CSV table of C-alpha atoms in Angstrom, one decimal:
chain,number,residue,atom,x,y,z
Z,30,MET,CA,71.6,89.8,-45.2
Z,31,LYS,CA,70.4,86.1,-47.1
Z,32,LYS,CA,71.1,86.4,-50.5
Z,33,LYS,CA,72.6,84.3,-52.6
Z,34,ALA,CA,75.8,84.5,-54.3
Z,35,LEU,CA,74.2,85.5,-57.1
Z,36,ILE,CA,72.7,87.8,-60.0
Z,37,ILE,CA,70.3,86.3,-62.6
Z,38,SER,CA,69.5,87.5,-65.7
Z,39,LEU,CA,66.5,87.5,-67.5
Z,40,ASN,CA,64.6,85.8,-70.7
Z,41,GLY,CA,62.2,88.6,-72.4
Z,42,THR,CA,60.6,92.3,-71.4
Z,43,LYS,CA,58.2,90.1,-69.1
Z,44,LEU,CA,58.8,87.3,-66.5
Z,45,LEU,CA,57.9,84.2,-67.1
Z,46,LYS,CA,56.5,82.1,-63.9
Z,47,MET,CA,59.6,80.2,-63.3
Z,48,GLU,CA,61.7,83.9,-63.3
Z,49,LYS,CA,58.6,84.6,-60.6
Z,50,ILE,CA,59.5,81.9,-58.5
Z,51,LEU,CA,62.9,82.7,-58.7
Z,52,LEU,CA,62.9,85.7,-57.2
Z,53,SER,CA,60.6,85.0,-54.7
Z,54,LYS,CA,61.7,81.7,-53.1
Z,55,GLU,CA,65.7,81.6,-54.5
Z,56,LYS,CA,67.0,85.0,-52.9
Z,57,PRO,CA,69.3,86.2,-55.7
Z,58,TRP,CA,71.7,88.5,-55.3
Z,59,GLY,CA,70.5,91.2,-58.3
Z,60,VAL,CA,69.2,91.3,-61.0
Z,61,ILE,CA,71.2,92.3,-64.5
Z,62,LEU,CA,68.8,94.0,-67.5
Z,63,PHE,CA,69.7,93.6,-71.6
Z,64,LYS,CA,68.3,95.1,-74.1
Z,65,ARG,CA,65.8,91.9,-74.7
Z,66,ASN,CA,64.5,92.8,-71.3
Z,67,LEU,CA,64.2,97.1,-72.4
Z,68,LYS,CA,61.2,97.9,-74.8
Z,69,SER,CA,59.9,101.1,-73.6
Z,70,ARG,CA,60.0,103.6,-70.4
Z,71,LYS,CA,56.8,101.8,-68.9
Z,72,GLN,CA,57.4,98.9,-69.0
Z,73,ILE,CA,60.7,98.6,-68.0
Z,74,LYS,CA,59.0,101.2,-64.4
Z,75,ASN,CA,56.6,97.6,-64.4
Z,76,LEU,CA,59.2,95.2,-64.9
Z,77,THR,CA,61.6,97.0,-62.3
Z,78,THR,CA,58.8,97.7,-60.0
Z,79,ASN,CA,57.5,93.7,-60.2
Z,80,ILE,CA,61.1,92.7,-59.3
Z,81,ARG,CA,61.0,94.2,-56.3
Z,82,ASN,CA,57.7,93.5,-55.3
Z,83,LEU,CA,58.7,89.9,-55.6
Z,84,THR,CA,61.4,90.0,-54.1
Z,85,ASN,CA,59.9,92.1,-51.3
Z,86,ASP,CA,62.9,94.6,-51.6
Z,87,THR,CA,62.5,98.3,-52.2
Z,88,LYS,CA,66.5,98.2,-52.9
Z,89,PHE,CA,66.9,95.2,-54.7
Z,90,PRO,CA,70.1,95.4,-56.9
Z,91,ILE,CA,69.1,96.1,-60.7
Z,92,ILE,CA,72.6,96.9,-62.6
Z,93,ILE,CA,72.5,98.1,-66.1
Z,94,ASP,CA,75.7,98.0,-69.0
Z,95,GLU,CA,74.6,101.7,-69.7
Z,96,GLU,CA,78.0,102.8,-71.2
Z,97,GLY,CA,76.7,104.7,-73.7
Z,98,GLU,CA,77.7,104.3,-78.1
Z,99,LYS,CA,78.8,100.7,-78.4
Z,100,VAL,CA,77.5,99.3,-75.0
Z,101,SER,CA,74.0,101.0,-74.7
Z,102,ARG,CA,71.4,98.5,-73.8
Z,103,LEU,CA,69.0,101.7,-73.8
Z,104,ARG,CA,69.6,102.4,-77.4
Z,105,ASN,CA,65.9,102.4,-78.6
Z,106,ILE,CA,64.7,105.1,-75.2
Z,107,ILE,CA,67.9,107.3,-74.6
Z,108,ASN,CA,70.1,107.1,-78.2
Z,109,HIS,CA,73.3,108.6,-76.2
Z,110,ASP,CA,75.3,108.0,-79.0
Z,111,ILE,CA,78.4,109.2,-77.1
Z,112,SER,CA,81.9,107.0,-76.1
Z,113,ALA,CA,84.1,107.4,-73.0
Z,114,SER,CA,87.1,107.7,-75.1
Z,115,PHE,CA,85.5,111.2,-76.4
Z,116,PHE,CA,85.1,112.6,-72.7
Z,117,GLY,CA,89.6,111.6,-73.1
Z,118,ASN,CA,89.8,113.8,-75.5
Z,119,LEU,CA,87.8,116.4,-74.1
Z,120,PHE,CA,89.3,116.1,-70.5
Z,121,LYS,CA,92.9,116.5,-72.7
Z,122,LYS,CA,92.3,119.7,-74.2
Z,123,ASN,CA,90.4,121.2,-71.0
Z,124,LYS,CA,89.6,119.2,-67.4
Z,125,ASP,CA,87.4,121.7,-66.2
Z,126,PHE,CA,85.4,122.6,-69.1
Z,127,CYS,CA,85.2,118.4,-69.6
Z,128,SER,CA,84.6,117.8,-66.2
Z,129,LYS,CA,81.9,120.1,-66.0
Z,130,THR,CA,80.1,118.6,-69.1
Z,131,TYR,CA,80.9,115.2,-67.3
Z,132,GLN,CA,78.6,115.9,-65.0
Z,133,GLU,CA,76.0,116.7,-66.9
Z,134,TYR,CA,76.1,114.0,-68.8
Z,135,ILE,CA,76.1,111.2,-65.6
Z,136,PHE,CA,73.4,113.6,-63.7
Z,137,SER,CA,70.9,113.1,-66.9
Z,138,LEU,CA,71.8,109.5,-67.6
Z,139,SER,CA,71.6,108.6,-63.5
Z,140,LYS,CA,68.4,110.0,-63.6
Z,141,ILE,CA,66.4,108.0,-66.3
Z,142,LEU,CA,68.0,105.0,-64.7
Z,143,ASN,CA,67.1,106.2,-61.5
Z,144,GLU,CA,63.0,107.1,-62.7
Z,145,LEU,CA,63.6,103.4,-64.5
Z,146,GLY,CA,63.8,102.2,-61.5
Z,147,ILE,CA,67.9,100.6,-61.8
Z,148,ASN,CA,70.1,101.5,-58.6
Z,149,ILE,CA,73.8,100.0,-60.1
Z,150,ASN,CA,74.8,101.1,-63.9
Z,151,THR,CA,78.3,98.8,-64.5
Z,152,ILE,CA,80.7,102.1,-65.5
Z,153,PRO,CA,83.7,102.9,-65.1
Z,154,VAL,CA,85.4,101.2,-67.5
Z,155,LEU,CA,89.2,102.2,-66.1
Z,156,ASP,CA,91.0,99.6,-69.0
Z,157,VAL,CA,93.8,101.9,-70.7
Z,158,ILE,CA,93.9,101.9,-74.5
Z,159,ARG,CA,96.8,100.6,-75.9
Z,160,LYS,CA,97.5,100.8,-79.8
Z,161,ASN,CA,97.1,96.7,-79.6
Z,162,THR,CA,93.8,96.8,-77.6
Z,163,ASN,CA,91.0,94.7,-79.2
Z,164,LYS,CA,88.1,96.3,-81.0
Z,165,VAL,CA,86.1,94.6,-77.8
Z,166,ILE,CA,87.6,97.6,-75.5
Z,167,GLY,CA,88.4,100.5,-77.7
Z,168,ASN,CA,86.9,103.7,-77.1
Z,169,ARG,CA,85.2,101.9,-74.2
Z,170,SER,CA,88.2,103.7,-72.1
Z,171,PHE,CA,88.9,107.0,-71.8
Z,172,SER,CA,92.2,107.3,-72.5
Z,173,ASN,CA,96.1,105.3,-73.4
Z,174,ASN,CA,97.0,107.9,-70.3
Z,175,ILE,CA,97.0,106.9,-67.7
Z,176,LYS,CA,95.9,109.4,-64.9
Z,177,THR,CA,92.8,110.4,-67.4
Z,178,VAL,CA,91.0,107.3,-67.2
Z,179,LYS,CA,91.9,107.5,-63.3
Z,180,GLN,CA,90.4,111.1,-63.1
Z,181,LEU,CA,87.4,110.4,-64.8
Z,182,GLY,CA,86.8,107.2,-63.2
Z,183,LYS,CA,86.7,108.8,-60.3
Z,184,LEU,CA,84.7,111.5,-61.4
Z,185,THR,CA,82.3,109.3,-63.1
Z,186,LEU,CA,81.6,107.5,-59.6
Z,187,LYS,CA,81.7,111.3,-57.4
Z,188,TYR,CA,78.1,111.7,-60.0
Z,189,LEU,CA,77.1,108.8,-59.9
Z,190,HIS,CA,77.1,108.8,-56.2
Z,191,LYS,CA,75.3,112.1,-56.1
Z,192,LYS,CA,72.8,110.4,-57.5
Z,193,LYS,CA,72.6,107.0,-55.3
Z,194,ILE,CA,73.4,104.9,-59.2
Z,195,ALA,CA,76.4,102.3,-57.7
Z,196,GLY,CA,78.8,102.1,-60.3
Z,197,VAL,CA,81.3,98.7,-61.4
Z,198,ILE,CA,84.6,99.7,-62.2
Z,199,LYS,CA,85.6,96.8,-64.8
Z,200,HIS,CA,87.9,94.9,-66.1
Z,201,ILE,CA,89.3,95.2,-63.1
Z,202,PRO,CA,92.5,94.0,-63.1
Z,203,GLY,CA,93.0,95.7,-66.5
Z,204,HIS,CA,91.5,94.4,-69.9
Z,205,GLY,CA,93.9,97.4,-72.4
Z,206,ALA,CA,97.0,95.4,-72.7
Z,207,ALA,CA,94.8,92.3,-74.0
Z,208,THR,CA,95.1,91.6,-78.3
Z,209,VAL,CA,91.2,89.4,-78.2
Z,210,ASP,CA,88.0,89.5,-77.7
Z,211,SER,CA,87.4,87.5,-74.0
Z,212,HIS,CA,83.6,87.3,-75.2
Z,213,LYS,CA,84.9,85.3,-77.7
Z,214,LYS,CA,88.2,83.3,-76.2
Z,215,LEU,CA,90.9,83.7,-73.4
Z,216,PRO,CA,93.5,86.7,-73.5
Z,217,LYS,CA,96.4,86.0,-72.4
Z,218,VAL,CA,98.9,89.0,-71.7
Z,219,LYS,CA,102.0,88.3,-71.4
Z,220,LEU,CA,103.6,91.6,-69.7
Z,221,HIS,CA,105.4,91.5,-66.2
Z,222,LEU,CA,103.8,92.6,-63.2
Z,223,LYS,CA,105.9,95.5,-63.0
Z,224,LYS,CA,104.3,97.0,-66.4
Z,225,LEU,CA,101.0,95.6,-65.2
Z,226,ASN,CA,101.2,97.3,-61.7
Z,227,GLN,CA,102.8,101.2,-63.5
Z,228,ILE,CA,100.0,101.0,-66.4
Z,229,ASP,CA,97.2,99.0,-66.2
Z,230,PHE,CA,96.5,98.1,-62.3
Z,231,TYR,CA,97.0,102.2,-61.6
Z,232,PRO,CA,93.8,103.3,-62.7
Z,233,PHE,CA,92.3,100.8,-59.9
Z,234,LYS,CA,93.9,101.7,-56.8
Z,235,LEU,CA,92.5,103.9,-54.1
Z,236,SER,CA,89.0,103.5,-56.2
Z,237,ASN,CA,85.8,104.7,-53.5
Z,238,ALA,CA,84.0,101.9,-55.8
Z,239,LYS,CA,81.6,100.0,-54.6
Z,240,LEU,CA,81.6,97.3,-57.0
Z,241,ALA,CA,83.9,95.9,-59.1
Z,242,MET,CA,84.7,93.3,-62.2
Z,243,THR,CA,86.9,91.0,-63.5
Z,244,ALA,CA,88.8,91.2,-66.3
Z,245,HIS,CA,88.1,86.5,-68.1
Z,246,ILE,CA,92.7,87.8,-68.9
Z,247,LEU,CA,95.6,85.2,-68.1
Z,248,TYR,CA,98.0,86.7,-66.6
Z,249,THR,CA,100.9,84.3,-67.5
Z,250,LYS,CA,103.5,86.2,-65.8
Z,251,ILE,CA,101.5,86.2,-62.0
Z,252,ASP,CA,99.1,83.0,-63.2
Z,253,ASN,CA,99.5,80.5,-65.8
Z,254,ARG,CA,96.4,78.1,-65.5
Z,255,ASN,CA,93.9,80.6,-64.6
Z,256,SER,CA,92.1,83.9,-65.6
Z,257,ALA,CA,92.2,86.5,-62.7
Z,258,THR,CA,88.0,85.7,-62.6
Z,259,HIS,CA,89.6,81.7,-60.9
Z,260,SER,CA,92.6,82.9,-60.1
Z,261,LYS,CA,93.3,83.2,-55.9
Z,262,LYS,CA,96.4,84.5,-56.9
Z,263,ILE,CA,95.4,87.5,-58.9
Z,264,ILE,CA,91.9,88.3,-56.3
Z,265,LYS,CA,93.8,88.3,-53.2
Z,266,LYS,CA,97.4,89.0,-54.4
Z,267,ILE,CA,96.6,91.8,-57.2
Z,268,ILE,CA,93.3,92.9,-56.7
Z,269,ARG,CA,92.7,93.3,-52.9
Z,270,LYS,CA,96.2,93.8,-51.9
Z,271,LYS,CA,98.3,95.5,-54.6
Z,272,ILE,CA,95.5,97.4,-56.2
Z,273,GLY,CA,93.6,97.6,-52.7
Z,274,PHE,CA,90.2,97.5,-53.4
Z,275,LYS,CA,87.5,97.0,-50.3
Z,276,GLY,CA,84.1,96.4,-52.5
Z,277,ILE,CA,82.1,93.5,-53.6
Z,278,LEU,CA,84.2,91.9,-56.6
Z,279,ILE,CA,81.5,90.0,-59.4
Z,280,SER,CA,83.1,88.0,-62.3
Z,281,ASP,CA,82.5,89.0,-65.2
Z,282,ASP,CA,80.0,87.0,-67.2
Z,283,ILE,CA,80.8,83.3,-66.6
Z,284,SER,CA,78.7,82.7,-69.8
Z,285,MET,CA,81.8,84.3,-72.0
Z,286,LYS,CA,83.5,81.8,-74.0
Z,287,ALA,CA,86.8,83.1,-71.6
Z,288,LEU,CA,86.0,80.8,-69.5
Z,289,LYS,CA,87.1,76.8,-70.2
Z,290,TYR,CA,84.5,75.3,-68.0
Z,291,ASP,CA,80.9,74.4,-67.9
Z,292,LEU,CA,78.8,76.8,-65.9
Z,293,ILE,CA,78.3,75.2,-62.5
Z,294,THR,CA,82.0,74.9,-62.6
Z,295,ASN,CA,82.6,78.6,-63.5
Z,296,ALA,CA,81.0,79.6,-60.9
Z,297,THR,CA,82.1,77.7,-58.5
Z,298,LYS,CA,85.8,78.4,-58.9
Z,299,SER,CA,85.0,82.3,-59.0
Z,300,ILE,CA,83.5,82.0,-55.6
Z,301,GLU,CA,85.9,79.5,-54.8
Z,302,ALA,CA,89.2,82.1,-56.4
Z,303,GLY,CA,87.6,85.0,-54.2
Z,304,CYS,CA,85.0,86.9,-56.2
Z,305,ASN,CA,81.9,87.4,-53.8
Z,306,LEU,CA,79.6,87.2,-56.6
Z,307,VAL,CA,78.6,85.0,-59.8
Z,308,LEU,CA,77.3,86.6,-62.9
Z,309,TYR,CA,75.2,85.1,-64.8
Z,310,CYS,CA,73.6,87.6,-68.5
Z,311,ALA,CA,72.9,84.8,-71.0
Z,312,GLY,CA,69.1,84.5,-69.4
Z,313,ARG,CA,68.1,80.8,-69.7
Z,314,THR,CA,65.8,80.0,-66.9
Z,315,THR,CA,67.1,76.8,-66.2
Z,316,ASP,CA,70.8,77.5,-65.7
Z,317,ASN,CA,69.4,80.7,-63.0
Z,318,PHE,CA,67.6,77.3,-61.5
Z,319,LYS,CA,71.2,75.2,-61.6
Z,320,LEU,CA,73.4,78.0,-61.1
Z,321,ILE,CA,71.2,79.5,-57.6
Z,322,LYS,CA,71.3,75.6,-56.2
Z,323,SER,CA,74.8,75.6,-56.5
Z,324,LEU,CA,75.9,78.2,-55.3
Z,325,PRO,CA,76.4,79.3,-51.5
Z,326,TYR,CA,74.8,82.5,-49.1
Z,327,ILE,CA,76.7,85.4,-49.7
Z,328,ASP,CA,79.7,85.3,-47.2
Z,329,LYS,CA,79.8,87.7,-43.6
Z,330,PHE,CA,81.7,90.7,-45.6
Z,331,THR,CA,79.6,90.5,-48.6
Z,332,SER,CA,77.0,90.7,-46.2
Z,333,LYS,CA,78.3,93.6,-44.5
Z,334,LYS,CA,79.5,95.5,-48.5
Z,335,THR,CA,75.7,94.9,-49.4
Z,336,SER,CA,74.1,96.0,-45.8
Z,337,GLU,CA,76.5,99.2,-46.9
Z,338,PHE,CA,75.1,99.7,-50.4
Z,339,TYR,CA,71.9,99.5,-49.1
Z,340,LYS,CA,72.3,102.3,-46.6
Z,341,PHE,CA,74.0,104.3,-49.2
Z,342,LEU,CA,70.7,103.9,-51.5
Z,343,ARG,CA,68.3,106.3,-48.8
């Protein structure tokens, strides 16, 4: 499958002339949508239809970050003002009732995404909350209980997959111990491998997720020079081996300030470290073009996993 190792983002609610050229000629792996791209149900359907017509690909990956409450790109269209921690608390009180309620919630959300032409949602958040976890995660986490996080993560994927929506587990190998916001600065986590393995890595293990998103975090006791997104050691030895993730690994947004280089270097280092795809979220057309010209086509592994994703959508 001939696609570039890049997920692009768009400028507004309608495709610009250069974005049409980008989609039709340059072969990005997928597109991620943000609030700036979403105005009404009709407009979104038109946008996703146009994207797929231009790419000549009825299953072209169109992604959204639709968690609820804090992170809701569709806030103006479906105000599901509910957090992951709500379900974590409910799970603590009554597992069976929570599972059934959560299923209805995910099914309802997935139905809307299907109608809008979106086939990937970047949930579940599998970060384990701590007392000092930065508020950028906060109630986006299910719980401080590793088993609760893991179980609700498994249910999220199960319910999404039933409705032909792929989930993205994040932020692998775990953002919960970070005390600063990676959108603004590089978080440094000084916990030893044993503690990280017991808590942060646990919910990600043996996941059947088709996709995962990295954490822009410096785990100083594992690699004191590179954030997870840029660390061959963390991707190969921790994410792939110790955690055992077997799907497509996506970098978190390379325009976040946690990454210290320019966009092209951030992107290149992500691929060299072992990320399969680069995510770019700022929506600047010139940057999309620079990135897509600089990045390689997806490798055999990613091509195989992408084909599996397309079969899953049937």
